[in-house]
Amino acid sequence: MPYIHLPRSVIQERGFILAVNISIHFKGDTMKHTKSKTFSDRLHESAKEIWKRNHSHPFVQAIGNGTLPEHKFAYYLKQDYIYLMDYSKLFALGVIKAHNVETMAKFAEILNETIQIEMDIHRQYALEFGITSKQLEDTEPTPTTLAYSGYMLNAAQHGTLADLIACLLPCAWDYYEIGLLLKERNGKDLDNNRYSKWIESYSSPEFGEAHKWLITLLEELTEGMPEKELQRLEKHFLVTSRYEYLFWDMVQNEQDWPL
Ligand SMILES: Cc1ncc(CO)c(N)n1
């Protein structure tokens, strides 16, 4: 029986973990692997329990098996559409805060893809449900939508490029994980699922590309960053991960202003 002995040694510098040495023993043979723990690994690890709750949320599960009532999906589409309008503006702020032309161009590209591709899937579904694009756009935000968008826009406007990325990374990354999970679990029944287009688009390599690029940029920006700043970024990441959960809960319960 192989056994994994970890951590063999943890190298710490400037208060955060740089590398973990893991040695795996196979019947006397020792294979040594040194896997560097990146900042995005740390973020993913710290939000793990929240994301697990997102993945098992009844609303997400019901999209996956196609049992979600249409009026609930319509409610989601409207709130998510105005959420995406603000989310797109974070990419515009990314253009403003970028330090070079290549990064500016990439933020502009993701901004355009969000408006032209991602939001078009919402427009197409809405049309099937008899909701016009104008109605989508004119949706009044619920307290949760307002709080979530407001938090991100505030942190992005007043913070650094790294703050901005830490805020939007859970949105791009967790939706991709959800897309993959639902496709993997329900792949064979997708033909009979009216939400298959939603699942296909969020599990697509094109959608996955955005968060991978954001991770690479965040790794560059956080190189040598003091622990105090890393903690602020981690806080943003956890807050927006929790807002993702609240968003699923809000659409599940069709929460709105009480008065
Ligand atoms: C609330 C929310 N988070 C993330 C995404 C992915 O873009 C989305 N469409 N909606």
Coordinates of C-alpha atoms and ligand atoms in Angstrom, one line a residue:
M1 CA 0.0 0.0 0.0
P2 CA 1.5 3.3 -1.0
Y3 CA 1.2 6.0 1.7
I4 CA 1.4 9.7 1.4
H5 CA 3.4 11.4 4.0
L6 CA 2.7 15.1 4.0
P7 CA 3.8 17.7 4.6
R8 CA 7.4 16.5 4.8
S9 CA 8.6 20.0 5.0
V10 CA 6.9 23.4 4.6
I11 CA 9.1 26.2 3.5
Q12 CA 7.9 29.5 4.8
E13 CA 9.0 32.9 3.6
R14 CA 7.4 36.2 4.4
G15 CA 4.8 34.4 6.4
F16 CA 3.2 32.4 3.5
I17 CA 3.8 28.9 2.2
L18 CA 6.0 28.7 -0.8
A19 CA 6.4 25.0 -1.4
V20 CA 5.3 21.7 0.1
N21 CA 7.4 18.7 -0.4
I22 CA 5.4 15.5 -0.7
S23 CA 7.1 12.2 -0.8
I24 CA 5.1 9.2 -2.0
H25 CA 6.5 5.7 -0.9
F26 CA 5.8 2.8 -3.2
K27 CA 7.0 -0.5 -1.6
G28 CA 10.3 0.8 -0.7
D29 CA 10.7 3.2 -3.6
T30 CA 10.6 6.8 -2.9
M31 CA 9.4 9.2 -5.5
K32 CA 9.9 12.8 -4.5
H33 CA 7.6 15.5 -5.8
T34 CA 8.0 19.1 -5.1
K35 CA 4.8 20.9 -5.9
S36 CA 4.8 24.6 -5.4
K37 CA 1.7 26.0 -3.8
T38 CA 0.5 29.0 -5.8
F39 CA -1.6 31.9 -4.5
S40 CA -4.5 30.7 -6.5
D41 CA -4.1 27.2 -4.9
R42 CA -4.4 29.0 -1.5
L43 CA -7.5 30.9 -2.6
H44 CA -9.1 27.7 -4.0
E45 CA -8.3 25.9 -0.8
S46 CA -9.7 28.6 1.5
A47 CA -13.0 28.8 -0.4
K48 CA -13.4 25.0 -0.8
E49 CA -16.2 24.6 1.7
I50 CA -18.2 27.5 0.3
W51 CA -17.8 26.2 -3.3
K52 CA -18.9 22.8 -2.2
R53 CA -22.1 24.3 -0.9
N54 CA -22.5 26.2 -4.2
H55 CA -22.1 23.0 -6.2
S56 CA -24.7 21.1 -4.1
H57 CA -27.2 24.0 -4.0
P58 CA -30.7 22.8 -5.0
F59 CA -30.9 25.4 -7.7
V60 CA -27.7 24.3 -9.3
Q61 CA -28.7 20.6 -9.0
A62 CA -32.1 21.4 -10.6
I63 CA -30.4 23.1 -13.6
G64 CA -28.2 20.0 -13.9
N65 CA -31.1 17.5 -14.0
G66 CA -33.4 19.8 -15.8
T67 CA -36.1 19.8 -13.1
L68 CA -35.9 23.5 -12.3
P69 CA -39.3 25.2 -12.8
E70 CA -39.2 27.7 -15.7
H71 CA -40.5 30.6 -13.6
K72 CA -37.5 30.1 -11.3
F73 CA -35.1 30.1 -14.2
A74 CA -36.7 33.2 -15.6
Y75 CA -36.2 34.9 -12.2
Y76 CA -32.6 33.9 -12.3
L77 CA -32.1 35.1 -15.9
K78 CA -33.4 38.6 -15.0
Q79 CA -31.3 39.0 -11.9
D80 CA -28.2 37.5 -13.5
Y81 CA -28.5 39.7 -16.6
I82 CA -28.2 42.9 -14.6
Y83 CA -25.6 41.3 -12.5
L84 CA -23.6 40.6 -15.7
M85 CA -24.0 44.2 -16.8
D86 CA -22.1 45.3 -13.7
Y87 CA -19.7 42.3 -13.9
S88 CA -18.8 43.4 -17.4
K89 CA -17.9 46.8 -16.0
L90 CA -15.2 45.2 -13.9
F91 CA -13.5 44.1 -17.1
A92 CA -13.7 47.7 -18.3
L93 CA -12.1 48.8 -15.0
G94 CA -9.5 46.1 -15.8
V95 CA -8.6 47.9 -19.0
I96 CA -8.2 51.2 -17.0
K97 CA -6.0 49.5 -14.3
A98 CA -3.9 47.4 -16.7
H99 CA -0.2 48.1 -16.9
N100 CA 0.4 47.1 -20.6
V101 CA -1.4 46.9 -23.9
E102 CA -1.6 43.1 -24.0
T103 CA -3.5 43.0 -20.7
M104 CA -5.7 45.9 -21.8
A105 CA -6.6 44.0 -24.9
K106 CA -7.4 40.8 -23.0
F107 CA -9.7 42.6 -20.6
A108 CA -11.5 44.3 -23.5
E109 CA -11.8 40.9 -25.2
I110 CA -13.4 39.3 -22.1
L111 CA -15.7 42.3 -21.7
N112 CA -16.9 41.9 -25.3
E113 CA -17.3 38.1 -24.9
T114 CA -19.4 38.6 -21.8
I115 CA -21.8 41.0 -23.5
Q116 CA -21.9 39.3 -26.9
I117 CA -21.7 35.6 -26.0
E118 CA -22.6 35.0 -22.3
M119 CA -25.3 37.5 -22.1
D120 CA -26.7 36.4 -25.5
I121 CA -27.4 33.0 -24.0
H122 CA -29.5 34.8 -21.4
R123 CA -31.2 36.8 -24.1
Q124 CA -32.0 33.6 -26.1
Y125 CA -33.5 31.8 -23.0
A126 CA -35.4 34.9 -22.1
L127 CA -37.0 35.1 -25.5
E128 CA -38.1 31.5 -25.2
F129 CA -39.8 32.5 -22.0
G130 CA -41.4 35.6 -23.6
I131 CA -39.1 38.1 -21.9
T132 CA -37.6 40.8 -24.1
S133 CA -34.0 42.1 -23.9
K134 CA -35.4 45.4 -22.8
Q135 CA -37.2 43.7 -19.9
L136 CA -34.0 41.9 -18.9
E137 CA -32.1 45.2 -18.9
D138 CA -34.8 47.0 -16.9
T139 CA -34.9 44.4 -14.1
E140 CA -34.8 46.0 -10.6
P141 CA -32.0 44.4 -8.6
T142 CA -32.9 42.5 -5.4
P143 CA -30.9 43.3 -2.2
T144 CA -28.5 40.4 -2.9
T145 CA -27.8 41.4 -6.5
L146 CA -27.3 45.0 -5.5
A147 CA -25.0 44.1 -2.6
Y148 CA -22.9 41.7 -4.7
S149 CA -22.4 44.0 -7.6
G150 CA -21.9 47.0 -5.3
Y151 CA -19.2 45.1 -3.4
M152 CA -17.3 44.2 -6.5
L153 CA -17.6 47.6 -8.2
N154 CA -16.5 49.4 -5.0
A155 CA -13.4 47.1 -4.4
A156 CA -12.5 47.3 -8.1
Q157 CA -12.8 51.1 -8.3
H158 CA -10.9 51.8 -5.1
G159 CA -8.5 49.0 -5.1
T160 CA -5.6 47.7 -7.3
L161 CA -5.8 45.4 -10.3
A162 CA -5.2 42.5 -8.0
D163 CA -8.2 43.5 -5.8
L164 CA -10.3 43.6 -9.0
I165 CA -9.2 40.1 -10.1
A166 CA -9.7 38.7 -6.6
C167 CA -13.3 39.9 -6.7
L168 CA -14.3 38.5 -10.0
L169 CA -12.3 35.3 -10.0
P170 CA -14.8 33.2 -8.0
C171 CA -17.5 34.2 -10.6
A172 CA -15.6 33.0 -13.6
W173 CA -13.9 30.1 -11.9
D174 CA -16.8 28.6 -9.9
Y175 CA -19.2 28.9 -12.8
Y176 CA -16.8 26.9 -14.9
E177 CA -16.5 24.3 -12.1
I178 CA -20.3 24.1 -11.9
G179 CA -20.5 23.8 -15.7
L180 CA -18.0 20.9 -15.7
L181 CA -19.7 19.2 -12.8
L182 CA -23.2 19.3 -14.2
K183 CA -22.0 18.1 -17.6
E184 CA -20.0 15.3 -16.1
R185 CA -23.0 14.2 -13.9
N186 CA -25.8 14.7 -16.4
G187 CA -23.9 14.5 -19.7
K188 CA -26.0 11.6 -21.2
D189 CA -29.3 13.3 -20.4
L190 CA -28.4 16.7 -21.7
D191 CA -30.5 16.2 -24.9
N192 CA -33.6 16.2 -22.7
N193 CA -32.6 19.0 -20.5
R194 CA -33.9 22.5 -21.4
Y195 CA -31.0 24.1 -19.6
S196 CA -28.3 22.2 -21.6
K197 CA -27.3 25.3 -23.5
W198 CA -26.5 27.0 -20.2
I199 CA -24.5 23.9 -19.0
E200 CA -22.7 23.6 -22.4
S201 CA -21.7 27.2 -22.4
Y202 CA -20.3 27.3 -18.8
S203 CA -18.4 24.1 -19.3
S204 CA -16.9 25.2 -22.6
P205 CA -13.1 25.6 -23.0
E206 CA -13.8 29.1 -24.2
F207 CA -15.5 30.1 -21.0
G208 CA -12.8 28.3 -18.9
E209 CA -10.1 30.3 -20.7
A210 CA -11.1 33.5 -19.0
H211 CA -10.5 32.4 -15.4
K212 CA -7.2 30.6 -16.4
W213 CA -5.9 33.9 -17.8
L214 CA -7.1 35.8 -14.7
I215 CA -5.2 33.3 -12.5
T216 CA -2.0 33.7 -14.5
L217 CA -2.2 37.5 -14.2
L218 CA -3.0 37.3 -10.5
E219 CA 0.0 35.0 -9.9
E220 CA 2.2 37.6 -11.6
L221 CA 0.7 40.5 -9.6
T222 CA 1.0 38.8 -6.3
E223 CA 4.7 37.7 -6.7
G224 CA 6.6 39.0 -3.6
M225 CA 3.5 40.8 -2.3
P226 CA 3.4 41.2 1.5
E227 CA 1.2 38.8 3.5
K228 CA -1.1 41.7 4.6
E229 CA -2.0 42.5 1.0
L230 CA -2.5 38.8 0.2
Q231 CA -4.9 38.5 3.1
R232 CA -7.0 41.5 1.7
L233 CA -7.2 39.7 -1.7
E234 CA -8.2 36.4 0.0
K235 CA -10.9 38.3 1.8
H236 CA -12.3 39.6 -1.5
F237 CA -12.2 36.1 -2.9
L238 CA -14.1 34.7 0.1
V239 CA -16.7 37.5 0.2
T240 CA -17.6 37.1 -3.5
S241 CA -17.6 33.2 -3.1
R242 CA -20.1 33.7 -0.3
Y243 CA -22.1 36.1 -2.5
E244 CA -22.2 33.4 -5.2
Y245 CA -23.9 31.2 -2.6
L246 CA -26.3 34.0 -1.6
F247 CA -27.2 34.5 -5.3
W248 CA -28.2 30.9 -5.7
D249 CA -30.2 31.1 -2.5
M250 CA -31.8 34.3 -3.6
V251 CA -33.0 32.9 -7.0
Q252 CA -34.1 29.6 -5.3
N253 CA -36.3 31.5 -2.9
E254 CA -37.2 34.3 -5.3
Q255 CA -36.1 36.7 -2.6
D256 CA -36.9 40.4 -3.2
W257 CA -37.4 43.6 -1.2
P258 CA -39.9 43.0 1.6
L259 CA -41.5 46.4 1.0
Ligands
LIG1 C1 -23.9 35.5 -10.2 C2 -23.1 35.0 -11.3 N1 -21.8 34.7 -11.0 C3 -21.0 34.3 -12.0 C4 -21.4 34.2 -13.3 C5 -20.5 33.8 -14.4 O1 -20.2 34.7 -15.3 C6 -22.8 34.6 -13.6 N2 -23.3 34.5 -14.8 N3 -23.6 35.0 -12.5

